[in-house]
Coordinates of C-alpha atoms in Angstrom, one line a residue:
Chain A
X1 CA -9.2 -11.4 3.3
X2 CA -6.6 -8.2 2.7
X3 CA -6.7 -6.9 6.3
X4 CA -5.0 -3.5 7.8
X5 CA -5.0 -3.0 11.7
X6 CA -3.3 0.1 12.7
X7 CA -2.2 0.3 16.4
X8 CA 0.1 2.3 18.4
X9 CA -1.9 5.4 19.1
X10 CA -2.7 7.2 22.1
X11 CA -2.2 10.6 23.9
X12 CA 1.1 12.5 24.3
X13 CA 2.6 15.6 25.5
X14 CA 3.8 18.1 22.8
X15 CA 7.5 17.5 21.9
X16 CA 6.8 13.9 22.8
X17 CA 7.2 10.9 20.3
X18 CA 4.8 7.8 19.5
X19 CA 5.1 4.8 16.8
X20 CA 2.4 3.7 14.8
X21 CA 2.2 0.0 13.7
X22 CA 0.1 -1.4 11.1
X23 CA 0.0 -5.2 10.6
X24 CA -1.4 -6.2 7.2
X25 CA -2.4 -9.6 6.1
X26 CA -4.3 -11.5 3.0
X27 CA -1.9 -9.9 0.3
X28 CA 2.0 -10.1 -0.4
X29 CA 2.8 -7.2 1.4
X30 CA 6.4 -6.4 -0.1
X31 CA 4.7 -5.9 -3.4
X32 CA 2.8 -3.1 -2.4
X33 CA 3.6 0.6 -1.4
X34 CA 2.3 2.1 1.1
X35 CA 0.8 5.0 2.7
X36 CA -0.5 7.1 6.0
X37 CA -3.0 9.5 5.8
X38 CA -4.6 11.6 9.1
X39 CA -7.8 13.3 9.7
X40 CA -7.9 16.1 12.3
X41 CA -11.2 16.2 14.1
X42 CA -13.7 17.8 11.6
X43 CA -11.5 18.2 9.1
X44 CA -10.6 16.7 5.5
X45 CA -8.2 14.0 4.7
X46 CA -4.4 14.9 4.6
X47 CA -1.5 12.6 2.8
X48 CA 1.0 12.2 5.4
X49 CA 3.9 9.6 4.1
X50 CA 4.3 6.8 1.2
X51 CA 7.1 3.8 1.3
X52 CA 7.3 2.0 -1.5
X53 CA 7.2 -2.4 -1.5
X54 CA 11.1 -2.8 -1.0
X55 CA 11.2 0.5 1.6
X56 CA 13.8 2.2 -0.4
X57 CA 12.1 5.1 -1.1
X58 CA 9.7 7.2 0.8
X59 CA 8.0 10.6 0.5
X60 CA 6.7 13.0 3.2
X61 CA 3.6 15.8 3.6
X62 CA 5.9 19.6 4.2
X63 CA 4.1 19.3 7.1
X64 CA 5.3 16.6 8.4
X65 CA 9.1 16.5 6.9
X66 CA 12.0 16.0 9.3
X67 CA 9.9 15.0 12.3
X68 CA 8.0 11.5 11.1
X69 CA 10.0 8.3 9.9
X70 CA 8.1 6.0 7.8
X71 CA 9.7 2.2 7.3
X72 CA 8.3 -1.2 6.9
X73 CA 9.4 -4.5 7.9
X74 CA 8.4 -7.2 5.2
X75 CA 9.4 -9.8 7.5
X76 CA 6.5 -8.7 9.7
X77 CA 4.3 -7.3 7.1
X78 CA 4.4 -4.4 9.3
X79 CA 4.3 -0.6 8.3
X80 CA 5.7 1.8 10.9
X81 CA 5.2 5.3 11.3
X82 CA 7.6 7.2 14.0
X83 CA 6.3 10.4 14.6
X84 CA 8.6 12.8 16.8
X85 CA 8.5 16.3 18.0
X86 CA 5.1 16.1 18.2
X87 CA 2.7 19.1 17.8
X88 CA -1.1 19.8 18.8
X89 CA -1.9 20.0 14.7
X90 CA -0.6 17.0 14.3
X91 CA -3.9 15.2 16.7
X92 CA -5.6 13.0 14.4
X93 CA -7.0 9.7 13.2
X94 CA -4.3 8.0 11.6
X95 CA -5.2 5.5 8.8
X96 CA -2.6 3.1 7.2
X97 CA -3.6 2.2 3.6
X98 CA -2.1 0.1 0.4
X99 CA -1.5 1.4 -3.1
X100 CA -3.2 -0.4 -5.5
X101 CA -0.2 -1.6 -7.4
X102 CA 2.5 -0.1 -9.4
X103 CA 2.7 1.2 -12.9
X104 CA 5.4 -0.1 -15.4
X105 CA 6.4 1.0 -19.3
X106 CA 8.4 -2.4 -20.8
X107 CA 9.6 -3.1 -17.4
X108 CA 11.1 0.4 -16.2
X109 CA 8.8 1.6 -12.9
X110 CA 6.9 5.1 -13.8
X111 CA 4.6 5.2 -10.9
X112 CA 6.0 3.3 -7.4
X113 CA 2.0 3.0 -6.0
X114 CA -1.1 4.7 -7.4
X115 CA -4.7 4.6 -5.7
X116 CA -5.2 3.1 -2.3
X117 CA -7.5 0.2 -2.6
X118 CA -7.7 -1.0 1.4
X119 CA -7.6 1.2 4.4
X120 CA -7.2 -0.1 8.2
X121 CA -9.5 1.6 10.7
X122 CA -7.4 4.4 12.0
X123 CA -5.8 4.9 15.0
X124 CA -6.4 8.3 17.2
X125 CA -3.3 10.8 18.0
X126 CA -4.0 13.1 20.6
X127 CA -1.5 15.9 21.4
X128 CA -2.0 17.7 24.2
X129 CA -0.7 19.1 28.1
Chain B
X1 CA 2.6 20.9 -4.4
X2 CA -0.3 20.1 -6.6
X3 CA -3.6 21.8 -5.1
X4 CA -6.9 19.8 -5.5
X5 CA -10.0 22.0 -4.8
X6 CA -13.3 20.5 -5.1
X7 CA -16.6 22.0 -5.7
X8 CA -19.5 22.5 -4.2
X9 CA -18.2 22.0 -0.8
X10 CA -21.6 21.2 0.4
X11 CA -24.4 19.5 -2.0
X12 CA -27.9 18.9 -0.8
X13 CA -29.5 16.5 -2.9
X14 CA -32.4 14.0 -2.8
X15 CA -33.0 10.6 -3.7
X16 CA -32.9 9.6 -7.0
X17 CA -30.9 13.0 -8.3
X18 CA -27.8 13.5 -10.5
X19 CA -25.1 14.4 -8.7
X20 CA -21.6 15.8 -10.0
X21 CA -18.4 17.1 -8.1
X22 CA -16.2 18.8 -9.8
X23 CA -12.1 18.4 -9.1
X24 CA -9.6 20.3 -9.9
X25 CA -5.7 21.1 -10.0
X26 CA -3.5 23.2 -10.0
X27 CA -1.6 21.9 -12.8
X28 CA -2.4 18.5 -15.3
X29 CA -1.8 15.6 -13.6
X30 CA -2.9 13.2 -16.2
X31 CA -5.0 10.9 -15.2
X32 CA -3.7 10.0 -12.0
X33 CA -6.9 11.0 -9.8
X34 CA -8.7 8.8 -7.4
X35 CA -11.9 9.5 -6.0
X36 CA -13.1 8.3 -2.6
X37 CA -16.6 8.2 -0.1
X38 CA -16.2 8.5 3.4
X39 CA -18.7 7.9 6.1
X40 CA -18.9 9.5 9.7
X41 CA -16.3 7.6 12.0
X42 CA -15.3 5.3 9.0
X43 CA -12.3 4.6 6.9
X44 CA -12.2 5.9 3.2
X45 CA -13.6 3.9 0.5
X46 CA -12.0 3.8 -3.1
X47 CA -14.6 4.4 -5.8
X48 CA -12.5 5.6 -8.6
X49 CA -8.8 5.4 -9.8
X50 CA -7.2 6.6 -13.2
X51 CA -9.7 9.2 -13.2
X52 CA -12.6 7.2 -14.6
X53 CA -11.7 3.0 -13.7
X54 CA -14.4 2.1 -11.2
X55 CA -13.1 -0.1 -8.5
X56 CA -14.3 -3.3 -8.1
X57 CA -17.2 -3.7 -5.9
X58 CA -18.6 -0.3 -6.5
X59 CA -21.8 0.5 -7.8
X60 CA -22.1 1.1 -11.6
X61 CA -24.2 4.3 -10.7
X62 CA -20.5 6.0 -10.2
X63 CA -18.3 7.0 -12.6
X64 CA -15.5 9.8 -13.0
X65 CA -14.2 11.2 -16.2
X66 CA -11.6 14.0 -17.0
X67 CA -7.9 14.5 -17.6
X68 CA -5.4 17.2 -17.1
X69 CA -6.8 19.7 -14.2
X70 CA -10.5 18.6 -14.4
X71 CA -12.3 16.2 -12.9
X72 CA -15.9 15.1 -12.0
X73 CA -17.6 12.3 -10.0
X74 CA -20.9 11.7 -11.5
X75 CA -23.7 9.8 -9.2
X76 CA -25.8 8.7 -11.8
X77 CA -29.2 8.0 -9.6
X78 CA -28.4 9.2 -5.6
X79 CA -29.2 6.6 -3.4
X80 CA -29.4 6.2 0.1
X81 CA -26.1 4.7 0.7
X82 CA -24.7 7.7 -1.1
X83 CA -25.1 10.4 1.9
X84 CA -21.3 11.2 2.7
X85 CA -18.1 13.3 2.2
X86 CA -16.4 12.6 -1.4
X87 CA -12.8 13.3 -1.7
X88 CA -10.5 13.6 -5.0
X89 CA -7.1 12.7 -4.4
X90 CA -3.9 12.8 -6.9
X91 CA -0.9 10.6 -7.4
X92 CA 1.0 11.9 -10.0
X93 CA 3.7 13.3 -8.1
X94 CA 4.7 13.7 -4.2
X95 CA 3.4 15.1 -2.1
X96 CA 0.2 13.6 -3.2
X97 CA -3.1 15.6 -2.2
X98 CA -6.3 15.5 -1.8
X99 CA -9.3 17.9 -2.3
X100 CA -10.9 19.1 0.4
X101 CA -14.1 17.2 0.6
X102 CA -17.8 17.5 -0.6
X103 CA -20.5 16.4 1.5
X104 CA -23.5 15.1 -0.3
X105 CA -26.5 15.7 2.4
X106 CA -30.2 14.9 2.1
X107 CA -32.2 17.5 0.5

């Protein structure tokens, strides 16, 4: 069974720093970009970060740019998210996710990760004195 | 960025109904547009990718269609199971965004 578990949250001060962890299982996990999304309380979904399957590239929300790290250890089948300098907007449910799969034109990749099929259960962020 | 704003934000509906949300951007994306239901205090669920390929697993009563900056999400008979937030999501370029939500409440 393709399995996410995100772990790794909790609450912290503002300025403070915490690392996310998600361990995935059931699928080849290298082949697969990936991505973290939030939810603030109430509120819609927001992209966050994407990594693609060897790690070499990655991609960041404007809101988050400069202050979050994403990186991924396909030895472990673990995606990391370190999140520094940590604000009260940033308080959130935190869910790790994988791409459906890639897109290629006679072999050259167009599209990294598209879609994302599976979804862990989210882990809660809380920012705050 | 690409902006994704759905429409109606809220849709009150009953059993049974047609349902449609509307999606769209800011400029074409193509087809890269997922769609996705979400439950109170539960992960996201992929319904849609490319626009209009239903995921596998999903209930034939959903389908999307569209291309460019317009997209809808079309329940074809609302069932119970149906009652939550939809969100429309691009990938054709970073950062990828989502819309801001639709919730599909009983009538």
């Amino acid at each position: 069974e393709v399995q996410l578990l995100e772990s790794g949250g909790g609450l912290v001060q503002p300025g403070g720093s915490l690392r996310l962890s998600c361990a995935a299982s059931g699928f080849t996990f290298s082949s697969y970009a990936m991505r973290w999304v939030r939810q603030a309380p109430g509120k819609g979904l927001e992209w966050v970060s994407a990594i693609s399957g060897s790690g070499d590239s990655t991609y960041y929300a404007d809101s988050v740019k400069g202050r979050f790290t994403i990186s991924r250890d396909n030895s472990k089948n673990t995606l990391y998210l370190q999140m520094n300098s940590l604000r009260a907007e940033d308080t959130a449910v935190y869910y790790c996710a994988k791409a459906i799969g890639r897109i290629t034109i006679f072999g050259v990749v167009i599209m990294e990760g598209y879609g994302m099929d599976v979804w862990g259960q989210g882990t809660t962020v809380t920012v705050s004195s | 960025d690409i902006q994704m704003t759905q429409s109606p934000s809220t849709l009150s509906a009953s059993v049974g109904d047609r349902v449609t949300i509307t999606c769209r951007a800011s400029q074409s994306i193509s087809s890269w547009l997922a769609w996705y239901q979400q439950k109170p205090g539960k992960a996201p669920k992929l319904l849609i990718y490319k626009a209009s390929s239903l995921e596998s697993g999903v209930p034939s009563r959903f389908s999307g269609s569209g291309s460019g900056t317009e997209f809808t999400l079309t329940i074809s008979s609302l069932q119970p199971d149906d009652f939550a937030t939809y969100y429309c999501q691009q990938y054709s370029s970073y950062p990828e965004t989502f819309g801001q939500g639709t919730k599909v409440e009983i009538k």
